Tab-separated table of C-alpha atoms in Angstrom:
chain	number	residue	atom	x	y	z
A	1	UNK	CA	-0.772	-0.957	41.332
A	2	UNK	CA	-2.227	-4.504	41.374
A	3	UNK	CA	-0.555	-7.045	39.134
A	4	UNK	CA	-2.860	-7.807	36.194
A	5	UNK	CA	-2.063	-11.458	35.545
A	6	UNK	CA	-4.570	-13.274	33.345
A	7	UNK	CA	-3.095	-16.678	32.651
A	8	UNK	CA	-6.306	-17.833	30.984
A	9	UNK	CA	-5.565	-15.754	27.909
A	10	UNK	CA	-1.858	-16.624	28.066
A	11	UNK	CA	-2.592	-20.381	28.191
A	12	UNK	CA	-2.223	-20.962	24.395
A	13	UNK	CA	1.210	-19.323	24.466
A	14	UNK	CA	2.254	-21.219	27.583
A	15	UNK	CA	1.148	-24.519	26.024
A	16	UNK	CA	3.415	-23.966	23.019
A	17	UNK	CA	6.343	-22.928	25.209
A	18	UNK	CA	5.849	-25.922	27.510
A	19	UNK	CA	5.711	-28.280	24.525
A	20	UNK	CA	9.018	-26.936	23.217
A	21	UNK	CA	10.701	-27.374	26.611
A	22	UNK	CA	9.273	-30.895	26.987
A	23	UNK	CA	10.744	-31.911	23.624
A	24	UNK	CA	14.180	-30.642	24.643
A	25	UNK	CA	13.948	-32.466	27.979
A	26	UNK	CA	12.987	-35.716	26.255
A	27	UNK	CA	16.049	-35.443	24.039
A	28	UNK	CA	18.225	-34.687	27.052
A	29	UNK	CA	17.007	-37.521	29.279
A	30	UNK	CA	16.329	-40.422	26.899
A	31	UNK	CA	17.982	-42.229	24.010
A	32	UNK	CA	16.941	-41.012	20.580
A	33	UNK	CA	15.677	-44.435	19.479
A	34	UNK	CA	13.072	-44.428	22.251
A	35	UNK	CA	11.777	-40.863	21.951
A	36	UNK	CA	11.516	-40.132	18.221
A	37	UNK	CA	7.771	-40.793	18.244
A	38	UNK	CA	7.110	-39.125	21.627
A	39	UNK	CA	8.790	-35.918	20.437
A	40	UNK	CA	6.368	-35.611	17.533
A	41	UNK	CA	3.478	-36.527	19.830
A	42	UNK	CA	4.575	-33.765	22.216
A	43	UNK	CA	4.768	-31.237	19.364
A	44	UNK	CA	1.345	-32.168	17.996
A	45	UNK	CA	-0.065	-32.254	21.530
A	46	UNK	CA	1.251	-28.773	22.314
A	47	UNK	CA	-0.447	-27.354	19.211
A	48	UNK	CA	-3.730	-29.128	19.985
A	49	UNK	CA	-3.700	-27.966	23.613
A	50	UNK	CA	-3.013	-24.395	22.488
A	51	UNK	CA	-5.962	-24.653	20.112
A	52	UNK	CA	-8.123	-26.059	22.909
A	53	UNK	CA	-7.381	-22.982	25.020
A	54	UNK	CA	-8.188	-20.687	22.082
A	55	UNK	CA	-11.713	-22.078	21.665
A	56	UNK	CA	-13.149	-20.322	24.793
A	57	UNK	CA	-11.554	-17.090	23.580
A	58	UNK	CA	-13.272	-17.594	20.217
A	59	UNK	CA	-16.571	-17.921	22.061
A	60	UNK	CA	-15.855	-14.815	24.143
A	61	UNK	CA	-16.161	-16.816	27.363
A	62	UNK	CA	-13.134	-15.212	29.052
A	63	UNK	CA	-11.972	-11.670	29.736
A	64	UNK	CA	-9.765	-11.030	26.679
A	65	UNK	CA	-7.359	-8.474	28.144
A	66	UNK	CA	-4.565	-8.994	30.640
A	67	UNK	CA	-1.130	-7.921	31.756
A	68	UNK	CA	-2.221	-4.254	31.811
A	69	UNK	CA	-3.590	-4.452	28.283
A	70	UNK	CA	-0.353	-5.731	26.764
A	71	UNK	CA	-2.002	-9.007	25.718
A	72	UNK	CA	-5.477	-8.931	24.149
A	73	UNK	CA	-6.580	-12.444	23.224
A	74	UNK	CA	-9.998	-11.494	21.889
A	75	UNK	CA	-11.954	-13.183	19.103
A	76	UNK	CA	-9.751	-11.581	16.470
A	77	UNK	CA	-6.673	-13.128	18.095
A	78	UNK	CA	-8.466	-16.460	18.414
A	79	UNK	CA	-9.442	-16.557	14.718
A	80	UNK	CA	-5.959	-15.800	13.449
A	81	UNK	CA	-4.400	-17.946	16.171
A	82	UNK	CA	-6.344	-20.984	14.990
A	83	UNK	CA	-5.218	-20.363	11.396
A	84	UNK	CA	-1.603	-20.178	12.577
A	85	UNK	CA	-1.886	-23.282	14.746
A	86	UNK	CA	-3.367	-25.170	11.798
A	87	UNK	CA	-0.329	-24.209	9.726
A	88	UNK	CA	1.990	-25.304	12.554
A	89	UNK	CA	0.227	-28.661	12.899
A	90	UNK	CA	0.502	-29.455	9.188
A	91	UNK	CA	4.136	-28.304	9.161
A	92	UNK	CA	4.924	-30.734	11.990
A	93	UNK	CA	3.390	-33.569	9.978
A	94	UNK	CA	5.401	-32.530	6.916
A	95	UNK	CA	8.553	-32.564	9.054
A	96	UNK	CA	8.221	-36.213	10.023
A	97	UNK	CA	11.352	-38.132	9.128
A	98	UNK	CA	13.978	-35.486	9.824
A	99	UNK	CA	17.514	-36.681	10.522
A	100	UNK	CA	18.497	-37.669	14.024
A	101	UNK	CA	20.843	-34.870	15.026
A	102	UNK	CA	18.463	-31.939	14.622
A	103	UNK	CA	15.009	-33.277	15.387
A	104	UNK	CA	14.405	-31.991	18.921
A	105	UNK	CA	15.841	-28.545	18.296
A	106	UNK	CA	13.896	-28.214	15.055
A	107	UNK	CA	10.535	-29.086	16.651
A	108	UNK	CA	11.169	-26.793	19.617
A	109	UNK	CA	11.993	-23.901	17.295
A	110	UNK	CA	8.863	-24.569	15.254
A	111	UNK	CA	6.725	-24.321	18.397
A	112	UNK	CA	8.485	-21.139	19.498
A	113	UNK	CA	7.941	-19.618	16.054
A	114	UNK	CA	4.236	-20.519	16.303
A	115	UNK	CA	4.176	-18.921	19.755
A	116	UNK	CA	5.546	-15.663	18.332
A	117	UNK	CA	2.984	-15.727	15.531
A	118	UNK	CA	0.041	-16.252	17.893
A	119	UNK	CA	1.427	-13.524	20.157
A	120	UNK	CA	1.323	-11.048	17.262
A	121	UNK	CA	-2.388	-11.647	16.793
A	122	UNK	CA	-3.042	-10.811	20.459
A	123	UNK	CA	-0.639	-7.892	20.848
A	124	UNK	CA	-2.046	-4.880	22.690
A	125	UNK	CA	1.194	-2.951	22.942
A	126	UNK	CA	3.906	-1.900	20.507
A	127	UNK	CA	6.571	-3.742	22.485
A	128	UNK	CA	4.532	-6.953	22.393
A	129	UNK	CA	4.332	-6.645	18.594
A	130	UNK	CA	8.110	-6.297	18.466
A	131	UNK	CA	8.543	-9.218	20.866
A	132	UNK	CA	6.337	-11.424	18.682
A	133	UNK	CA	8.213	-10.420	15.528
A	134	UNK	CA	11.577	-11.205	17.096
A	135	UNK	CA	10.416	-14.496	18.610
A	136	UNK	CA	9.184	-15.865	15.300
A	137	UNK	CA	12.107	-14.371	13.363
A	138	UNK	CA	14.884	-15.757	15.545
A	139	UNK	CA	13.341	-19.221	15.409
A	140	UNK	CA	12.937	-19.076	11.625
A	141	UNK	CA	16.500	-17.840	11.068
A	142	UNK	CA	17.753	-21.098	12.584
A	143	UNK	CA	15.074	-23.361	11.094
A	144	UNK	CA	15.901	-22.220	7.566
A	145	UNK	CA	19.471	-23.477	8.047
A	146	UNK	CA	18.281	-26.890	9.317
A	147	UNK	CA	19.233	-28.754	6.145
A	148	UNK	CA	22.358	-30.888	6.511
A	149	UNK	CA	24.793	-30.810	3.585
A	150	UNK	CA	22.947	-27.947	1.850
A	151	UNK	CA	24.901	-24.722	1.567
A	152	UNK	CA	21.875	-23.057	-0.042
A	153	UNK	CA	19.981	-23.362	3.246
A	154	UNK	CA	22.713	-21.567	5.165
A	155	UNK	CA	22.926	-18.850	2.532
A	156	UNK	CA	19.148	-18.387	2.696
A	157	UNK	CA	19.231	-18.187	6.495
A	158	UNK	CA	22.001	-15.577	6.415
A	159	UNK	CA	20.174	-13.465	3.819
A	160	UNK	CA	16.933	-13.626	5.808
A	161	UNK	CA	18.804	-12.750	9.009
A	162	UNK	CA	20.534	-9.683	7.540
A	163	UNK	CA	17.464	-8.307	5.770
A	164	UNK	CA	15.235	-9.206	8.716
A	165	UNK	CA	17.485	-7.245	11.049
A	166	UNK	CA	17.169	-4.171	8.842
A	167	UNK	CA	13.377	-4.562	8.773
A	168	UNK	CA	13.341	-4.866	12.575
A	169	UNK	CA	15.272	-1.584	12.777
A	170	UNK	CA	12.619	0.141	10.651
A	171	UNK	CA	9.909	-1.321	12.855
A	172	UNK	CA	11.407	-0.300	16.191
A	173	UNK	CA	12.287	3.198	14.933
A	174	UNK	CA	8.714	3.621	13.743
A	175	UNK	CA	7.441	2.526	17.139
A	176	UNK	CA	9.742	5.074	18.803
A	177	UNK	CA	8.292	7.877	16.688
A	178	UNK	CA	4.723	6.755	17.393
A	179	UNK	CA	5.515	6.685	21.113
A	180	UNK	CA	7.016	10.149	20.926
A	181	UNK	CA	3.911	11.540	19.228
A	182	UNK	CA	1.247	9.638	21.193
A	183	UNK	CA	2.995	9.400	24.575
A	184	UNK	CA	2.119	5.733	25.038
A	185	UNK	CA	2.934	2.298	23.645
A	186	UNK	CA	-0.507	0.871	24.406
A	187	UNK	CA	-2.624	0.404	21.270
A	188	UNK	CA	-5.656	1.595	23.246
A	189	UNK	CA	-3.800	4.746	24.243
A	190	UNK	CA	-2.563	5.268	20.672
A	191	UNK	CA	-6.158	4.988	19.409
A	192	UNK	CA	-7.256	7.669	21.887
A	193	UNK	CA	-4.355	9.893	20.839
A	194	UNK	CA	-5.166	9.389	17.147
A	195	UNK	CA	-8.767	10.494	17.754
A	196	UNK	CA	-7.552	13.551	19.650
A	197	UNK	CA	-5.631	14.683	16.567
A	198	UNK	CA	-8.948	15.224	14.773
A	199	UNK	CA	-10.132	18.811	14.698
A	200	UNK	CA	-12.811	20.526	12.593
A	201	UNK	CA	-13.289	17.465	10.421
A	202	UNK	CA	-9.609	17.115	9.546
A	203	UNK	CA	-6.986	14.766	10.912
A	204	UNK	CA	-4.204	17.142	11.938
A	205	UNK	CA	-1.602	14.543	12.843
A	206	UNK	CA	2.062	15.490	13.148
A	207	UNK	CA	4.883	14.480	10.811
A	208	UNK	CA	6.586	12.279	13.425
A	209	UNK	CA	3.411	10.267	13.830
A	210	UNK	CA	2.937	9.781	10.085
A	211	UNK	CA	6.556	8.742	9.590
A	212	UNK	CA	6.339	6.404	12.584
A	213	UNK	CA	3.274	4.608	11.211
A	214	UNK	CA	4.938	4.417	7.795
A	215	UNK	CA	8.131	2.870	9.153
A	216	UNK	CA	6.144	0.375	11.210
A	217	UNK	CA	4.255	-0.646	8.063
A	218	UNK	CA	7.601	-1.128	6.295
A	219	UNK	CA	8.767	-3.519	9.021
A	220	UNK	CA	5.582	-5.575	8.816
A	221	UNK	CA	5.484	-5.428	5.008
A	222	UNK	CA	8.891	-7.152	4.996
A	223	UNK	CA	7.428	-10.125	6.843
A	224	UNK	CA	4.530	-10.257	4.400
A	225	UNK	CA	6.961	-9.988	1.430
A	226	UNK	CA	5.244	-6.975	-0.101
A	227	UNK	CA	7.041	-5.239	-2.964
A	228	UNK	CA	9.649	-3.707	-2.663
A	229	UNK	CA	10.446	-5.567	0.568
A	230	UNK	CA	10.167	-8.985	-1.061
A	231	UNK	CA	13.725	-9.523	-2.251
A	232	UNK	CA	14.457	-12.178	0.360
A	233	UNK	CA	11.485	-14.423	-0.418
A	234	UNK	CA	12.530	-16.396	-3.564
A	235	UNK	CA	15.987	-17.340	-2.279
A	236	UNK	CA	14.762	-18.174	1.226
A	237	UNK	CA	11.832	-20.261	-0.031
A	238	UNK	CA	14.162	-22.171	-2.358
A	239	UNK	CA	16.952	-22.718	0.178
A	240	UNK	CA	14.930	-23.621	3.251
A	241	UNK	CA	13.773	-27.189	3.997
A	242	UNK	CA	10.356	-27.824	2.457
A	243	UNK	CA	8.375	-27.990	5.751
A	244	UNK	CA	9.945	-24.720	6.893
A	245	UNK	CA	9.103	-23.054	3.585
A	246	UNK	CA	5.490	-24.226	3.892
A	247	UNK	CA	5.237	-22.952	7.470
A	248	UNK	CA	6.799	-19.587	6.584
A	249	UNK	CA	4.618	-19.109	3.526
A	250	UNK	CA	1.479	-19.160	5.648
A	251	UNK	CA	2.549	-18.251	9.175
A	252	UNK	CA	4.559	-15.100	8.587
A	253	UNK	CA	1.891	-13.598	6.303
A	254	UNK	CA	-0.975	-14.344	8.675
A	255	UNK	CA	0.899	-13.113	11.755
A	256	UNK	CA	2.223	-9.934	10.113
A	257	UNK	CA	-1.203	-9.135	8.661
A	258	UNK	CA	-2.832	-9.607	12.070
A	259	UNK	CA	-0.276	-7.266	13.660
A	260	UNK	CA	-0.699	-4.722	10.853
A	261	UNK	CA	-4.484	-4.789	11.264
A	262	UNK	CA	-4.152	-4.316	15.041
A	263	UNK	CA	-1.788	-1.392	14.576
A	264	UNK	CA	-3.752	0.390	11.861
A	265	UNK	CA	-7.105	-0.010	13.613
A	266	UNK	CA	-5.562	1.828	16.576
A	267	UNK	CA	-3.256	4.284	14.824
A	268	UNK	CA	-5.506	5.549	11.999
A	269	UNK	CA	-9.164	6.541	12.562
A	270	UNK	CA	-11.425	4.605	10.224
A	271	UNK	CA	-12.690	7.689	8.383
A	272	UNK	CA	-9.145	8.552	7.274
A	273	UNK	CA	-7.823	5.073	6.490
A	274	UNK	CA	-8.552	4.998	2.709
A	275	UNK	CA	-6.638	8.224	1.994
A	276	UNK	CA	-3.878	7.753	4.591
A	277	UNK	CA	-3.181	4.184	3.454
A	278	UNK	CA	-3.137	4.917	-0.293
A	279	UNK	CA	0.633	4.179	-0.497
A	280	UNK	CA	-0.029	0.742	0.982
A	281	UNK	CA	-2.588	0.082	-1.754
A	282	UNK	CA	0.021	1.006	-4.369
A	283	UNK	CA	2.487	-1.447	-2.804
A	284	UNK	CA	-0.214	-4.121	-2.879
A	285	UNK	CA	-0.886	-3.476	-6.580
A	286	UNK	CA	2.839	-3.720	-7.341
A	287	UNK	CA	3.066	-6.950	-5.338
A	288	UNK	CA	0.191	-8.542	-7.237
A	289	UNK	CA	1.594	-7.651	-10.624
A	290	UNK	CA	5.214	-8.555	-9.903
A	291	UNK	CA	4.364	-11.807	-8.139
A	292	UNK	CA	2.101	-12.961	-10.958
A	293	UNK	CA	4.357	-11.821	-13.813
A	294	UNK	CA	7.766	-13.018	-12.599
A	295	UNK	CA	6.281	-16.423	-11.798
A	296	UNK	CA	5.994	-17.044	-15.555
A	297	UNK	CA	9.743	-17.627	-15.889
A	298	UNK	CA	10.254	-19.875	-12.844
A	299	UNK	CA	11.404	-23.465	-13.260
A	300	UNK	CA	11.653	-24.134	-9.518
A	301	UNK	CA	8.348	-24.784	-7.748
A	302	UNK	CA	9.537	-23.238	-4.462
A	303	UNK	CA	10.542	-20.011	-6.190
A	304	UNK	CA	7.241	-20.020	-8.058
A	305	UNK	CA	5.402	-20.323	-4.737
A	306	UNK	CA	7.511	-17.475	-3.361
A	307	UNK	CA	6.286	-15.178	-6.113
A	308	UNK	CA	2.789	-16.554	-5.608
A	309	UNK	CA	3.134	-15.575	-1.944
A	310	UNK	CA	4.177	-12.048	-2.943
A	311	UNK	CA	1.039	-11.706	-5.068
A	312	UNK	CA	-1.134	-13.157	-2.307
A	313	UNK	CA	0.325	-10.705	0.211
A	314	UNK	CA	-1.011	-8.002	-2.071
A	315	UNK	CA	-4.417	-9.669	-2.079
A	316	UNK	CA	-4.543	-9.536	1.717
A	317	UNK	CA	-4.018	-5.774	1.664
A	318	UNK	CA	-7.416	-5.531	-0.055
A	319	UNK	CA	-8.870	-5.981	3.435
A	320	UNK	CA	-7.005	-2.973	4.846
A	321	UNK	CA	-8.901	0.065	3.440
A	322	UNK	CA	-11.644	0.746	5.964
A	323	UNK	CA	-10.568	-2.234	8.113
A	324	UNK	CA	-14.182	-3.099	8.735
A	325	UNK	CA	-15.826	-6.381	9.568
A	326	UNK	CA	-16.087	-7.336	5.889
A	327	UNK	CA	-12.375	-6.862	5.318
A	328	UNK	CA	-11.153	-8.681	8.418
A	329	UNK	CA	-13.444	-11.677	7.935
A	330	UNK	CA	-12.563	-11.849	4.210
A	331	UNK	CA	-8.848	-11.779	5.058
A	332	UNK	CA	-9.233	-14.594	7.596
A	333	UNK	CA	-11.217	-16.668	5.094
A	334	UNK	CA	-8.694	-16.096	2.337
A	335	UNK	CA	-5.775	-16.900	4.625
A	336	UNK	CA	-7.377	-20.240	5.452
A	337	UNK	CA	-7.976	-20.993	1.756
A	338	UNK	CA	-4.476	-19.875	0.758
A	339	UNK	CA	-3.004	-21.833	3.645
A	340	UNK	CA	-4.634	-25.103	2.611
A	341	UNK	CA	-3.646	-24.687	-1.041
A	342	UNK	CA	-0.061	-23.695	-0.284
A	343	UNK	CA	0.493	-26.392	2.319
A	344	UNK	CA	-0.870	-28.962	-0.106
A	345	UNK	CA	1.507	-27.911	-2.882
A	346	UNK	CA	4.476	-28.264	-0.539
A	347	UNK	CA	3.123	-31.642	0.557
A	348	UNK	CA	3.449	-32.776	-3.072
A	349	UNK	CA	7.052	-31.543	-3.062
A	350	UNK	CA	7.630	-33.488	0.143
A	351	UNK	CA	6.121	-36.662	-1.349
A	352	UNK	CA	8.583	-36.496	-4.231
A	353	UNK	CA	11.437	-35.797	-1.813
A	354	UNK	CA	10.449	-38.888	0.160
A	355	UNK	CA	11.077	-40.848	-3.059
A	356	UNK	CA	14.551	-39.331	-3.340
A	357	UNK	CA	13.534	-36.915	-6.129
A	358	UNK	CA	14.034	-33.141	-6.095
A	359	UNK	CA	10.375	-32.213	-5.890
A	360	UNK	CA	10.981	-28.502	-6.304
A	361	UNK	CA	12.009	-28.867	-9.955
A	362	UNK	CA	9.034	-28.432	-12.271
A	363	UNK	CA	10.617	-30.864	-14.740
A	364	UNK	CA	10.243	-33.638	-12.146
A	365	UNK	CA	6.478	-33.061	-12.033
A	366	UNK	CA	6.136	-34.227	-15.635
A	367	UNK	CA	3.902	-37.280	-15.806
A	368	UNK	CA	3.010	-37.069	-12.093
A	369	UNK	CA	-0.646	-37.858	-12.788
A	370	UNK	CA	0.244	-41.089	-14.604
A	371	UNK	CA	2.710	-42.205	-11.913
A	372	UNK	CA	0.459	-41.287	-8.981
A	373	UNK	CA	-3.037	-40.301	-10.154
A	374	UNK	CA	-4.490	-39.128	-6.847
A	375	UNK	CA	-1.490	-36.900	-6.091
A	376	UNK	CA	-1.759	-35.379	-9.571
A	377	UNK	CA	-5.480	-34.691	-9.132
A	378	UNK	CA	-4.896	-33.131	-5.713
A	379	UNK	CA	-2.165	-30.904	-7.155
A	380	UNK	CA	-4.575	-29.719	-9.855
A	381	UNK	CA	-7.279	-28.948	-7.287
A	382	UNK	CA	-4.829	-26.970	-5.153
A	383	UNK	CA	-3.603	-24.847	-8.052
A	384	UNK	CA	-7.191	-24.251	-9.153
A	385	UNK	CA	-7.692	-22.968	-5.613
A	386	UNK	CA	-4.771	-20.575	-5.991
A	387	UNK	CA	-6.217	-19.343	-9.295
A	388	UNK	CA	-9.636	-18.879	-7.702
A	389	UNK	CA	-11.686	-21.355	-9.720
A	390	UNK	CA	-14.968	-22.567	-8.178
A	391	UNK	CA	-15.711	-24.677	-6.229
A	392	UNK	CA	-12.503	-24.027	-4.291
A	393	UNK	CA	-11.883	-21.854	-1.256
A	394	UNK	CA	-9.666	-19.554	-3.307
A	395	UNK	CA	-12.645	-18.448	-5.389
A	396	UNK	CA	-14.748	-17.579	-2.345
A	397	UNK	CA	-11.814	-15.896	-0.615
A	398	UNK	CA	-11.051	-13.651	-3.595
A	399	UNK	CA	-14.748	-12.874	-4.002
A	400	UNK	CA	-15.021	-11.779	-0.368
A	401	UNK	CA	-11.852	-9.679	-0.643
A	402	UNK	CA	-13.234	-8.029	-3.785
A	403	UNK	CA	-16.441	-7.130	-1.954
A	404	UNK	CA	-14.441	-5.659	0.924
A	405	UNK	CA	-12.320	-3.644	-1.531
A	406	UNK	CA	-15.409	-2.256	-3.299
A	407	UNK	CA	-16.985	-1.192	-0.005
A	408	UNK	CA	-13.700	0.386	1.065
A	409	UNK	CA	-13.269	2.189	-2.257
A	410	UNK	CA	-9.968	0.379	-2.929
A	411	UNK	CA	-10.179	0.414	-6.727
A	412	UNK	CA	-6.409	0.195	-7.194
A	413	UNK	CA	-6.074	-3.164	-5.447
A	414	UNK	CA	-9.268	-4.449	-7.045
A	415	UNK	CA	-7.788	-3.733	-10.472
A	416	UNK	CA	-4.602	-5.506	-9.407
A	417	UNK	CA	-6.616	-8.546	-8.315
A	418	UNK	CA	-8.309	-8.844	-11.705
A	419	UNK	CA	-5.138	-8.387	-13.758
A	420	UNK	CA	-2.852	-10.558	-11.628
A	421	UNK	CA	-5.396	-13.386	-11.387
A	422	UNK	CA	-5.435	-13.631	-15.183
A	423	UNK	CA	-1.640	-13.702	-15.371
A	424	UNK	CA	-1.194	-16.174	-12.519
A	425	UNK	CA	-3.804	-18.464	-14.088
A	426	UNK	CA	-1.382	-19.012	-16.967
A	427	UNK	CA	1.444	-19.799	-14.522
A	428	UNK	CA	-0.566	-22.266	-12.456
A	429	UNK	CA	-2.147	-23.952	-15.466
A	430	UNK	CA	1.342	-24.494	-16.859
A	431	UNK	CA	2.237	-26.432	-13.693
A	432	UNK	CA	-0.967	-28.478	-13.940
A	433	UNK	CA	-0.240	-29.188	-17.607
A	434	UNK	CA	3.237	-30.400	-16.704
A	435	UNK	CA	1.830	-32.844	-14.152
A	436	UNK	CA	-0.631	-34.197	-16.749
A	437	UNK	CA	1.933	-34.529	-19.569
A	438	UNK	CA	2.858	-38.071	-20.522
A	439	UNK	CA	6.517	-39.004	-20.355
A	440	UNK	CA	8.388	-42.246	-20.841
A	441	UNK	CA	11.190	-41.281	-18.462
A	442	UNK	CA	10.367	-41.050	-14.760
A	443	UNK	CA	12.511	-38.714	-12.601
A	444	UNK	CA	15.389	-40.563	-11.008
A	445	UNK	CA	16.325	-40.340	-7.314
A	446	UNK	CA	19.246	-38.041	-6.579
A	447	UNK	CA	22.574	-39.571	-5.703
A	448	UNK	CA	22.750	-40.494	-2.038
A	449	UNK	CA	18.989	-40.108	-1.530
A	450	UNK	CA	16.887	-43.085	-0.498
A	451	UNK	CA	13.098	-43.469	-0.354
A	452	UNK	CA	11.575	-42.883	3.076
A	453	UNK	CA	8.045	-44.373	3.330
A	454	UNK	CA	7.103	-42.790	6.730
A	455	UNK	CA	7.824	-39.310	5.362
A	456	UNK	CA	5.758	-40.075	2.254
A	457	UNK	CA	2.817	-41.279	4.366
A	458	UNK	CA	2.859	-38.170	6.572
A	459	UNK	CA	3.022	-35.907	3.514
A	460	UNK	CA	0.123	-37.773	1.912
A	461	UNK	CA	-1.960	-37.152	5.043
A	462	UNK	CA	-1.182	-33.424	4.803
A	463	UNK	CA	-2.054	-33.450	1.090
A	464	UNK	CA	-5.412	-35.112	1.786
A	465	UNK	CA	-6.240	-32.596	4.556
A	466	UNK	CA	-5.213	-29.630	2.401
A	467	UNK	CA	-7.233	-30.781	-0.603
A	468	UNK	CA	-10.298	-31.478	1.534
A	469	UNK	CA	-9.971	-28.083	3.217
A	470	UNK	CA	-9.696	-26.317	-0.142
A	471	UNK	CA	-12.884	-27.984	-1.375
A	472	UNK	CA	-14.846	-27.554	1.867
A	473	UNK	CA	-14.135	-23.821	1.942
A	474	UNK	CA	-15.371	-23.624	-1.636
A	475	UNK	CA	-18.460	-25.799	-1.272
A	476	UNK	CA	-19.633	-24.529	2.153
A	477	UNK	CA	-18.650	-20.860	2.211
A	478	UNK	CA	-21.768	-19.615	3.991
A	479	UNK	CA	-21.358	-21.277	7.405
A	480	UNK	CA	-17.622	-20.569	7.604
A	481	UNK	CA	-17.968	-16.944	6.495
A	482	UNK	CA	-20.805	-16.296	8.928
A	483	UNK	CA	-18.853	-17.891	11.750
A	484	UNK	CA	-15.915	-15.561	11.028
A	485	UNK	CA	-18.168	-12.504	10.895
A	486	UNK	CA	-19.707	-13.366	14.259
A	487	UNK	CA	-16.290	-14.007	15.782
A	488	UNK	CA	-14.816	-10.742	14.465
A	489	UNK	CA	-17.839	-8.555	15.132
A	490	UNK	CA	-16.275	-7.090	18.270
A	491	UNK	CA	-12.957	-6.128	16.682
């Protein structure tokens, strides 16, 4: 059998891996004082080179399949890969100013996590999905603990590690059952087997197969923080360093959703997806309602964003019923809009941290607009985007998801969208009101914390990019949406 090596489609992954190794070599061979800047340049360069290699795949200029169908870097993979690389790039900028002893290892792990996320979008085999999940998970377990002198970070990392290991067990056991029923680990082969189960207009699939798909969904739902597999999210978001939280909030959801879409497109024939995936719609409804409701009582911005992420994971599931072009393009659009808004909120937290203030405490946001008007305005725009107020990308994204849900007959999740959006509007408006409340007492720097202007500047750049992206996606939805539909037409 000839060896099917297609390094053209593997180039984005190789670029990220090479960037991580280069950063470690720089730290090994040179003094820290001389390579602090070059390490960040190498990290940013690796992400940009990976994106450069994804562009031809977006255009369909290269054969998308390789390695005997185990890697399928088609337009779908390119779309979600670019979203993930954008999140990685902004997370690197937010990370500028980390302490000396952990900088190289941290950046290398971030690139390896991004590599695992991009790999999930291009997985053509069950084992490649598992490999991508483990690659991003192992990197994140360590990154969460990268906060010197903070026991909460280590506790969060341990909790995520333990619960993540259990979720991985569900995932791999589900894959084993699917393999036993279908006789193959290739998604193409599983799709053929799933079609063969259809007889006389009914889908007569065996119990092992159904349980296998269900367990695999459980493993991926954990990464997306869907209810009831969300229990890790608030503590991990709160304990992890702010750039890591921002990267996780976007990257793990986008990567897990891409893998779930790949799996369900292959494992469940389209005609039977709405009925077979009804339990997933119920989980999405529960996620929307719990995420929106519990956020009311949060006084920590990171925990609030964790519950916001739980609700938004439910929104993404609106694209699942039918898994057609409308759903996949709407999900990609909404992920981009959610990514900009979320990254921008964490950039505000990082700006306050650069001033020595605990930016995650909502009380420290009081009077933000009067201390720093443009940061306060940007924060308001970003939360309006999360609510879904025009002219922000969140409004267009939710509108497109609602259309996809109507066409897929997903009335349960559509109802959840309407109800949870109203509840979350109260939560987000409360944060905006806090930032615009006058106060005579400015938040004081924490003991032992000193202002760090370079970190503040980098975070301000991220905030400006995120705010601009939120507005562009809201003001120019037509060109972006059409571009996504064209790119995903062959999925």
